[in-house]
Amino acid sequence: MSKPAMRVAVTGAAGQIGYALLFRIASGEMLGKDQPVILQLLEIPDEKAQKALKGVIMELEDCAFPLLQEVTAHSDPMTAFKDADVALLVGARPRGPGMERKDLLAVNAQIFTAQGKALNAVASRNVKVLVVGNPANTNAYIAMKSAPDLPARNFTAMLRLDHNRALSQMAAKAGSAVGDIEKLIVWGNHSPTMYPDYRYASIAGKPATSVLSDDDWNRNTFIPTVGKRGAAIIDARGLSSAASAANAAIDHVHDWVLGSNGKWVTMGVPSDGSYGIPEGIIYGMPVITKNGEYAIVKDLDIDAFSRERMDATLNELLEERDGVKHLL
Ligand code: NAD
Ligand code: LMR
């Protein structure tokens, strides 16, 4: 007998990332090849967006995915999130011409307050929430604060794209395969202040610090390349990353639900106070996932250089939090 279907809500479903994401969820790449899914897709009420969403649903139907039990279109988070087991919050307001960072924070605060409240009211009590829409960490913080009846630990932000970007840079430098790298960390905010940290990593069983022994490369090439990769893609494509972002979302939820087999992965999670990060701040942390839960890897030594980097990205998150405090 087949498993009961899982309900996956996706916002911004007619956008670029949605188009690279939905077909892979429906084919079983996110939750397993034996896991039926129901997709509950949210877009803004705008006629054009709803029409585009219908087109995407037509294409999903035309794939005849055996695992896809049902697809529904929504313009209201209260129906889109009903009984959702997984919620991928991808839709967000992009920065428009002349828009300041604080304006961007404010419009997104409205969106993520409403969506947090809707999740609080109607989603499964075990819903796993991944925020992709930028500013992802602060949007996840807002949604979490707007959903007091749900466990805070169920709200996460996407740092997995940064983790994957860092893996690729390291593999290229070392001349090894990405699959040979373990125990990489990306600390902090999904923004250029993030701190990719390979002090604990190994490459084919050898310490990454000895394989990539060039400190100058770490400080002046690796860290800035990973931090500015999103902007480099926008510059090259004229659009922000979509397929790689969707891929990272699949990786994040896959590992959260099905486990990371003892491996470290990076998730933006509400801090429990570890590493001097104030409780509740959504911060990229090394985690191990098992049985649908994540556990932060604890008690790693933080050297002076790392402390400085970790505090810089924390300070940015504290500023973002303070910028939306009055809206919560
Ligand atoms: P896009 O503009 O192509 O699509 C976004 C979609 O969201 C649009 O169709 C829009 O109508 C919809 N939307 C906007 N507000 C909504 C709301 N309140 N409810 C439901 N839908 C809503 O953008 P995209 O390229 O798909 O990117 C989506 C977001 O992901 C952006 O904020 C982008 O910056 C972010 N992003 C994050 C990462 C990451 O690693 N965390 C990586 C890439 C992109
Ligand atoms: C990315 O990392 O590719 C995106 O977050 C960039 C962006 O600003 O949308």
Short mmCIF file of C-alpha atoms and ligand atoms in Angstrom, two decimals:
data_model
loop_
_atom_site.label_atom_id
_atom_site.label_comp_id
_atom_site.label_asym_id
_atom_site.label_seq_id
_atom_site.Cartn_x
_atom_site.Cartn_y
_atom_site.Cartn_z
CA MET A 1 0.00 0.00 0.00
CA SER A 2 1.31 3.46 -0.79
CA LYS A 3 2.12 6.02 1.91
CA PRO A 4 -0.41 8.79 2.67
CA ALA A 5 0.32 11.89 0.56
CA MET A 6 2.27 14.81 2.02
CA ARG A 7 0.92 18.29 1.43
CA VAL A 8 3.54 20.70 0.10
CA ALA A 9 2.64 24.39 -0.09
CA VAL A 10 4.78 26.57 -2.37
CA THR A 11 4.49 30.35 -2.57
CA GLY A 12 5.61 32.38 -5.58
CA ALA A 13 4.77 29.25 -7.53
CA ALA A 14 4.57 30.98 -10.94
CA GLY A 15 8.01 32.58 -10.54
CA GLN A 16 11.41 31.48 -11.81
CA ILE A 17 12.35 29.33 -8.82
CA GLY A 18 8.85 27.83 -8.76
CA TYR A 19 9.30 26.68 -12.35
CA ALA A 20 12.59 24.96 -11.50
CA LEU A 21 11.21 23.48 -8.26
CA LEU A 22 7.70 22.12 -8.70
CA PHE A 23 8.48 19.45 -11.28
CA ARG A 24 11.25 18.01 -9.14
CA ILE A 25 9.01 17.90 -6.05
CA ALA A 26 6.32 16.15 -8.10
CA SER A 27 8.81 13.59 -9.42
CA GLY A 28 9.82 12.58 -5.89
CA GLU A 29 13.27 14.16 -5.71
CA MET A 30 12.49 16.10 -2.53
CA LEU A 31 10.50 13.69 -0.36
CA GLY A 32 11.38 10.32 -1.85
CA LYS A 33 10.43 8.21 -4.85
CA ASP A 34 7.79 6.37 -2.78
CA GLN A 35 6.15 9.47 -1.30
CA PRO A 36 2.93 10.74 -2.93
CA VAL A 37 2.52 14.53 -2.81
CA ILE A 38 -0.24 17.12 -3.04
CA LEU A 39 0.92 20.56 -4.23
CA GLN A 40 -0.86 23.65 -2.86
CA LEU A 41 0.38 26.61 -4.89
CA LEU A 42 0.12 30.24 -3.84
CA GLU A 43 0.47 33.30 -6.03
CA ILE A 44 -0.59 36.92 -5.61
CA PRO A 45 -4.23 37.59 -6.60
CA ASP A 46 -3.08 39.56 -9.66
CA GLU A 47 -4.78 38.21 -12.82
CA LYS A 48 -1.54 37.78 -14.74
CA ALA A 49 0.12 35.83 -11.92
CA GLN A 50 -2.91 33.58 -11.46
CA LYS A 51 -3.07 32.91 -15.21
CA ALA A 52 0.64 32.05 -15.28
CA LEU A 53 0.08 29.72 -12.32
CA LYS A 54 -2.69 27.93 -14.27
CA GLY A 55 -0.19 27.42 -17.09
CA VAL A 56 2.34 25.86 -14.72
CA ILE A 57 -0.38 23.55 -13.36
CA MET A 58 -1.30 22.51 -16.91
CA GLU A 59 2.33 21.52 -17.46
CA LEU A 60 2.44 19.62 -14.16
CA GLU A 61 -0.64 17.69 -15.31
CA ASP A 62 1.00 16.99 -18.66
CA CYS A 63 3.93 15.30 -16.94
CA ALA A 64 1.57 12.63 -15.54
CA PHE A 65 3.79 12.22 -12.46
CA PRO A 66 2.73 9.00 -10.70
CA LEU A 67 3.43 10.53 -7.26
CA LEU A 68 1.46 13.74 -7.82
CA GLN A 69 -2.01 13.18 -6.35
CA GLU A 70 -3.43 16.68 -6.65
CA VAL A 71 -2.47 20.28 -7.45
CA THR A 72 -4.45 23.29 -6.28
CA ALA A 73 -4.05 27.02 -7.07
CA HIS A 74 -4.54 29.67 -4.38
CA SER A 75 -4.44 33.43 -3.90
CA ASP A 76 -4.98 33.28 -0.11
CA PRO A 77 -2.40 31.80 2.29
CA MET A 78 -5.23 30.61 4.56
CA THR A 79 -6.29 28.05 1.95
CA ALA A 80 -2.82 27.43 0.47
CA PHE A 81 -1.32 26.41 3.84
CA LYS A 82 -4.25 24.24 5.00
CA ASP A 83 -2.80 21.10 6.63
CA ALA A 84 0.56 21.70 4.89
CA ASP A 85 3.32 19.30 5.99
CA VAL A 86 5.99 21.31 4.18
CA ALA A 87 5.83 25.01 3.24
CA LEU A 88 8.33 26.51 0.82
CA LEU A 89 8.07 30.29 1.08
CA VAL A 90 9.65 31.38 -2.18
CA GLY A 91 7.53 34.39 -3.20
CA ALA A 92 8.78 37.76 -1.99
CA ARG A 93 8.86 41.35 -3.20
CA PRO A 94 12.08 42.02 -5.08
CA ARG A 95 13.88 45.32 -4.62
CA GLY A 96 12.48 47.87 -7.08
CA PRO A 97 14.19 50.97 -8.53
CA GLY A 98 15.00 53.51 -5.84
CA MET A 99 13.90 51.15 -3.07
CA GLU A 100 16.02 51.27 0.08
CA ARG A 101 16.87 48.14 2.05
CA LYS A 102 14.52 49.25 4.82
CA ASP A 103 11.63 49.62 2.33
CA LEU A 104 12.32 46.10 1.11
CA LEU A 105 12.33 44.82 4.68
CA ALA A 106 9.03 46.59 5.37
CA VAL A 107 7.09 45.21 2.37
CA ASN A 108 8.40 41.73 3.00
CA ALA A 109 7.58 42.04 6.68
CA GLN A 110 3.94 42.47 5.69
CA ILE A 111 4.01 39.40 3.43
CA PHE A 112 5.75 37.16 5.97
CA THR A 113 3.64 38.36 8.91
CA ALA A 114 0.49 37.39 7.00
CA GLN A 115 1.97 34.07 5.91
CA GLY A 116 3.24 33.27 9.42
CA LYS A 117 -0.22 33.95 10.83
CA ALA A 118 -1.82 31.73 8.19
CA LEU A 119 0.64 28.90 8.92
CA ASN A 120 -0.13 29.33 12.61
CA ALA A 121 -3.85 29.05 11.95
CA VAL A 122 -4.14 26.24 9.40
CA ALA A 123 -0.91 24.28 8.72
CA SER A 124 -0.03 20.90 10.20
CA ARG A 125 1.36 21.34 13.74
CA ASN A 126 4.54 19.67 12.45
CA VAL A 127 4.87 21.80 9.33
CA LYS A 128 8.46 22.21 8.14
CA VAL A 129 8.91 25.74 6.80
CA LEU A 130 11.76 26.76 4.48
CA VAL A 131 12.04 30.44 3.58
CA VAL A 132 13.79 31.11 0.26
CA GLY A 133 12.44 34.60 -0.54
CA ASN A 134 14.90 37.36 0.39
CA PRO A 135 15.92 38.64 2.85
CA ALA A 136 15.51 34.95 3.73
CA ASN A 137 16.77 34.87 7.34
CA THR A 138 14.77 37.88 8.44
CA ASN A 139 11.67 36.77 6.52
CA ALA A 140 11.90 33.42 8.33
CA TYR A 141 12.28 35.27 11.64
CA ILE A 142 9.14 37.33 10.91
CA ALA A 143 7.11 34.24 9.93
CA MET A 144 8.30 32.41 13.06
CA LYS A 145 7.37 35.33 15.33
CA SER A 146 3.96 35.52 13.66
CA ALA A 147 3.25 31.84 14.40
CA PRO A 148 3.43 31.53 18.19
CA ASP A 149 1.48 28.26 18.30
CA LEU A 150 3.95 26.41 16.09
CA PRO A 151 7.36 25.23 17.34
CA ALA A 152 9.97 27.91 16.51
CA ARG A 153 12.38 25.20 15.35
CA ASN A 154 10.08 24.42 12.42
CA PHE A 155 11.05 27.74 10.76
CA THR A 156 14.24 27.69 8.71
CA ALA A 157 15.95 29.83 6.07
CA MET A 158 17.90 28.67 3.05
CA LEU A 159 21.71 28.73 3.37
CA ARG A 160 22.08 25.53 1.37
CA LEU A 161 22.74 27.36 -1.89
CA ASP A 162 25.68 29.07 -0.20
CA HIS A 163 26.82 25.71 1.16
CA ASN A 164 26.64 24.13 -2.30
CA ARG A 165 28.42 27.10 -3.88
CA ALA A 166 31.22 26.76 -1.33
CA LEU A 167 31.53 23.01 -1.96
CA SER A 168 31.98 23.62 -5.68
CA GLN A 169 34.64 26.29 -5.17
CA MET A 170 36.57 24.03 -2.80
CA ALA A 171 36.34 21.00 -5.09
CA ALA A 172 37.61 23.04 -8.05
CA LYS A 173 40.53 24.43 -6.05
CA ALA A 174 41.47 21.00 -4.64
CA GLY A 175 40.90 19.16 -7.93
CA SER A 176 38.57 16.74 -6.15
CA ALA A 177 34.91 15.77 -6.33
CA VAL A 178 32.29 17.66 -4.32
CA GLY A 179 31.19 14.31 -2.88
CA ASP A 180 34.61 13.96 -1.23
CA ILE A 181 34.05 17.05 0.95
CA GLU A 182 32.54 16.78 4.42
CA LYS A 183 31.95 19.06 7.40
CA LEU A 184 31.75 22.39 5.63
CA ILE A 185 29.86 25.18 7.42
CA VAL A 186 28.33 28.46 6.22
CA TRP A 187 27.62 30.71 9.20
CA GLY A 188 25.13 33.53 9.38
CA ASN A 189 22.99 35.51 6.96
CA HIS A 190 22.16 34.63 3.34
CA SER A 191 23.89 37.81 2.18
CA PRO A 192 27.43 38.77 1.20
CA THR A 193 28.35 38.83 4.94
CA MET A 194 27.93 35.05 5.27
CA TYR A 195 31.02 33.18 6.44
CA PRO A 196 31.87 29.93 4.64
CA ASP A 197 34.19 28.07 7.03
CA TYR A 198 36.21 24.96 6.10
CA ARG A 199 38.35 24.77 9.24
CA TYR A 200 36.64 21.49 10.19
CA ALA A 201 36.16 20.18 6.66
CA SER A 202 37.88 17.22 5.08
CA ILE A 203 38.53 16.52 1.40
CA ALA A 204 38.83 12.82 0.60
CA GLY A 205 39.62 12.23 4.27
CA LYS A 206 42.39 14.86 4.55
CA PRO A 207 41.95 18.14 6.46
CA ALA A 208 40.76 20.84 4.05
CA THR A 209 43.07 23.33 5.74
CA SER A 210 46.06 21.25 4.61
CA VAL A 211 44.73 20.52 1.10
CA LEU A 212 43.74 24.19 0.57
CA SER A 213 46.66 25.44 2.63
CA ASP A 214 46.67 28.91 1.07
CA ASP A 215 45.27 31.36 3.63
CA ASP A 216 45.28 34.16 1.08
CA TRP A 217 42.95 32.09 -1.16
CA ASN A 218 40.57 31.56 1.75
CA ARG A 219 40.38 35.21 2.74
CA ASN A 220 40.69 36.98 -0.59
CA THR A 221 39.15 34.57 -3.09
CA PHE A 222 37.02 31.85 -1.49
CA ILE A 223 35.04 33.86 1.07
CA PRO A 224 34.25 36.80 -1.28
CA THR A 225 33.47 34.53 -4.26
CA VAL A 226 30.92 32.53 -2.28
CA GLY A 227 29.49 35.69 -0.69
CA LYS A 228 29.08 37.52 -3.99
CA ARG A 229 28.00 34.56 -6.11
CA GLY A 230 24.33 35.60 -6.14
CA ALA A 231 25.25 39.03 -7.51
CA ALA A 232 27.62 37.45 -10.09
CA ILE A 233 24.75 35.33 -11.39
CA ILE A 234 22.41 38.31 -11.60
CA ASP A 235 25.13 40.15 -13.53
CA ALA A 236 25.62 37.24 -15.96
CA ARG A 237 21.98 36.17 -16.47
CA GLY A 238 20.16 39.40 -15.91
CA LEU A 239 18.04 37.38 -13.48
CA SER A 240 18.75 35.89 -10.06
CA SER A 241 19.70 32.26 -9.66
CA ALA A 242 16.73 29.96 -10.09
CA ALA A 243 17.67 26.37 -10.94
CA SER A 244 20.47 26.29 -8.37
CA ALA A 245 18.21 27.93 -5.78
CA ALA A 246 15.47 25.36 -6.45
CA ASN A 247 18.07 22.59 -6.24
CA ALA A 248 19.24 23.86 -2.86
CA ALA A 249 15.65 24.00 -1.59
CA ILE A 250 15.21 20.36 -2.63
CA ASP A 251 18.46 19.42 -0.84
CA HIS A 252 17.45 21.31 2.33
CA VAL A 253 14.01 19.74 2.68
CA HIS A 254 15.17 16.31 1.48
CA ASP A 255 17.79 16.14 4.21
CA TRP A 256 15.49 17.60 6.88
CA VAL A 257 12.76 15.03 6.17
CA LEU A 258 14.85 12.00 5.18
CA GLY A 259 18.10 12.62 7.11
CA SER A 260 21.66 13.58 6.22
CA ASN A 261 23.16 10.18 7.11
CA GLY A 262 25.42 11.68 9.76
CA LYS A 263 26.76 14.36 7.41
CA TRP A 264 26.92 18.04 8.32
CA VAL A 265 24.70 20.33 6.25
CA THR A 266 24.04 24.06 6.64
CA MET A 267 20.57 25.28 7.56
CA GLY A 268 19.44 28.72 8.69
CA VAL A 269 17.82 27.83 12.03
CA PRO A 270 16.63 29.75 15.09
CA SER A 271 19.69 29.87 17.34
CA ASP A 272 19.48 28.09 20.69
CA GLY A 273 22.19 30.40 22.01
CA SER A 274 25.06 28.28 20.63
CA TYR A 275 28.24 30.09 19.53
CA GLY A 276 27.15 33.34 21.17
CA ILE A 277 24.33 33.84 18.66
CA PRO A 278 21.31 35.24 20.52
CA GLU A 279 18.43 32.82 20.88
CA GLY A 280 15.84 33.02 18.11
CA ILE A 281 18.04 34.75 15.51
CA ILE A 282 17.82 32.72 12.29
CA TYR A 283 21.47 31.97 11.56
CA GLY A 284 23.32 29.57 9.24
CA MET A 285 24.58 26.73 11.43
CA PRO A 286 26.10 23.28 10.90
CA VAL A 287 23.41 20.66 11.57
CA ILE A 288 22.97 16.91 11.36
CA THR A 289 19.47 15.75 10.43
CA LYS A 290 17.77 12.51 11.43
CA ASN A 291 14.18 11.27 11.72
CA GLY A 292 12.73 14.59 10.56
CA GLU A 293 14.69 16.66 13.10
CA TYR A 294 17.89 18.70 12.94
CA ALA A 295 20.51 19.05 15.67
CA ILE A 296 23.04 21.89 15.72
CA VAL A 297 26.64 20.62 15.78
CA LYS A 298 27.93 21.93 19.12
CA ASP A 299 31.16 22.87 20.84
CA LEU A 300 33.31 23.74 17.82
CA ASP A 301 36.20 26.06 18.62
CA ILE A 302 35.82 29.51 17.12
CA ASP A 303 39.13 31.28 16.44
CA ALA A 304 39.57 35.07 16.39
CA PHE A 305 39.20 35.40 12.59
CA SER A 306 36.00 33.31 12.62
CA ARG A 307 34.59 35.22 15.60
CA GLU A 308 35.03 38.46 13.72
CA ARG A 309 33.28 37.09 10.61
CA MET A 310 30.49 35.48 12.62
CA ASP A 311 29.88 38.71 14.54
CA ALA A 312 29.81 40.78 11.34
CA THR A 313 27.07 38.64 9.78
CA LEU A 314 25.25 38.51 13.15
CA ASN A 315 25.33 42.31 13.41
CA GLU A 316 23.68 42.57 10.00
CA LEU A 317 20.92 40.20 11.15
CA LEU A 318 20.44 42.18 14.37
CA GLU A 319 20.07 45.36 12.30
CA GLU A 320 17.51 43.67 10.06
CA ARG A 321 15.62 42.43 13.12
CA ASP A 322 15.62 45.91 14.64
CA GLY A 323 14.39 47.30 11.33
CA VAL A 324 11.22 45.19 11.44
CA LYS A 325 10.66 45.03 15.23
CA HIS A 326 7.93 47.67 15.18
CA LEU A 327 6.04 45.76 12.49
CA LEU A 328 5.76 42.49 14.42
P1 NAD B 1 10.31 35.71 -9.33
O1 NAD B 1 10.06 37.18 -9.29
O2 NAD B 1 10.57 35.03 -10.62
O3 NAD B 1 9.07 34.97 -8.67
C1 NAD B 1 8.54 35.34 -7.44
C2 NAD B 1 7.05 35.04 -7.49
O4 NAD B 1 6.54 35.29 -6.19
C3 NAD B 1 6.28 35.94 -8.47
O5 NAD B 1 5.55 35.13 -9.36
C4 NAD B 1 5.39 36.76 -7.56
O6 NAD B 1 4.12 37.03 -8.14
C5 NAD B 1 5.26 35.85 -6.36
N1 NAD B 1 4.91 36.53 -5.10
C6 NAD B 1 5.30 37.75 -4.67
N2 NAD B 1 4.72 38.03 -3.50
C7 NAD B 1 3.98 36.96 -3.16
C8 NAD B 1 3.13 36.67 -2.07
N3 NAD B 1 2.94 37.55 -1.09
N4 NAD B 1 2.50 35.47 -2.06
C9 NAD B 1 2.68 34.60 -3.05
N5 NAD B 1 3.45 34.82 -4.12
C10 NAD B 1 4.10 35.99 -4.17
O7 NAD B 1 11.48 35.45 -8.28
P2 NAD B 1 12.39 34.15 -8.12
O8 NAD B 1 13.56 34.28 -9.00
O9 NAD B 1 11.54 32.93 -8.19
O10 NAD B 1 12.93 34.37 -6.63
C11 NAD B 1 12.06 34.33 -5.52
C12 NAD B 1 12.77 34.82 -4.27
O11 NAD B 1 13.84 33.96 -3.93
C13 NAD B 1 13.39 36.21 -4.39
O12 NAD B 1 13.15 36.90 -3.17
C14 NAD B 1 14.86 35.92 -4.54
O13 NAD B 1 15.66 37.01 -4.11
C15 NAD B 1 14.99 34.75 -3.62
N6 NAD B 1 16.19 33.91 -3.78
C16 NAD B 1 16.71 33.38 -2.63
C17 NAD B 1 17.82 32.55 -2.70
C18 NAD B 1 18.40 31.94 -1.44
O14 NAD B 1 19.44 31.27 -1.54
N7 NAD B 1 17.82 32.09 -0.27
C19 NAD B 1 18.40 32.27 -3.94
C20 NAD B 1 17.83 32.80 -5.09
C21 NAD B 1 16.72 33.63 -5.00
C1 LMR B 2 21.25 34.33 -4.67
O1 LMR B 2 21.98 34.06 -3.71
O2 LMR B 2 21.43 33.84 -5.80
C2 LMR B 2 20.13 35.31 -4.48
O3 LMR B 2 19.79 35.38 -3.12
C3 LMR B 2 20.50 36.63 -5.03
C4 LMR B 2 19.37 37.63 -4.97
O4 LMR B 2 19.66 38.78 -4.57
O5 LMR B 2 18.22 37.30 -5.34
#
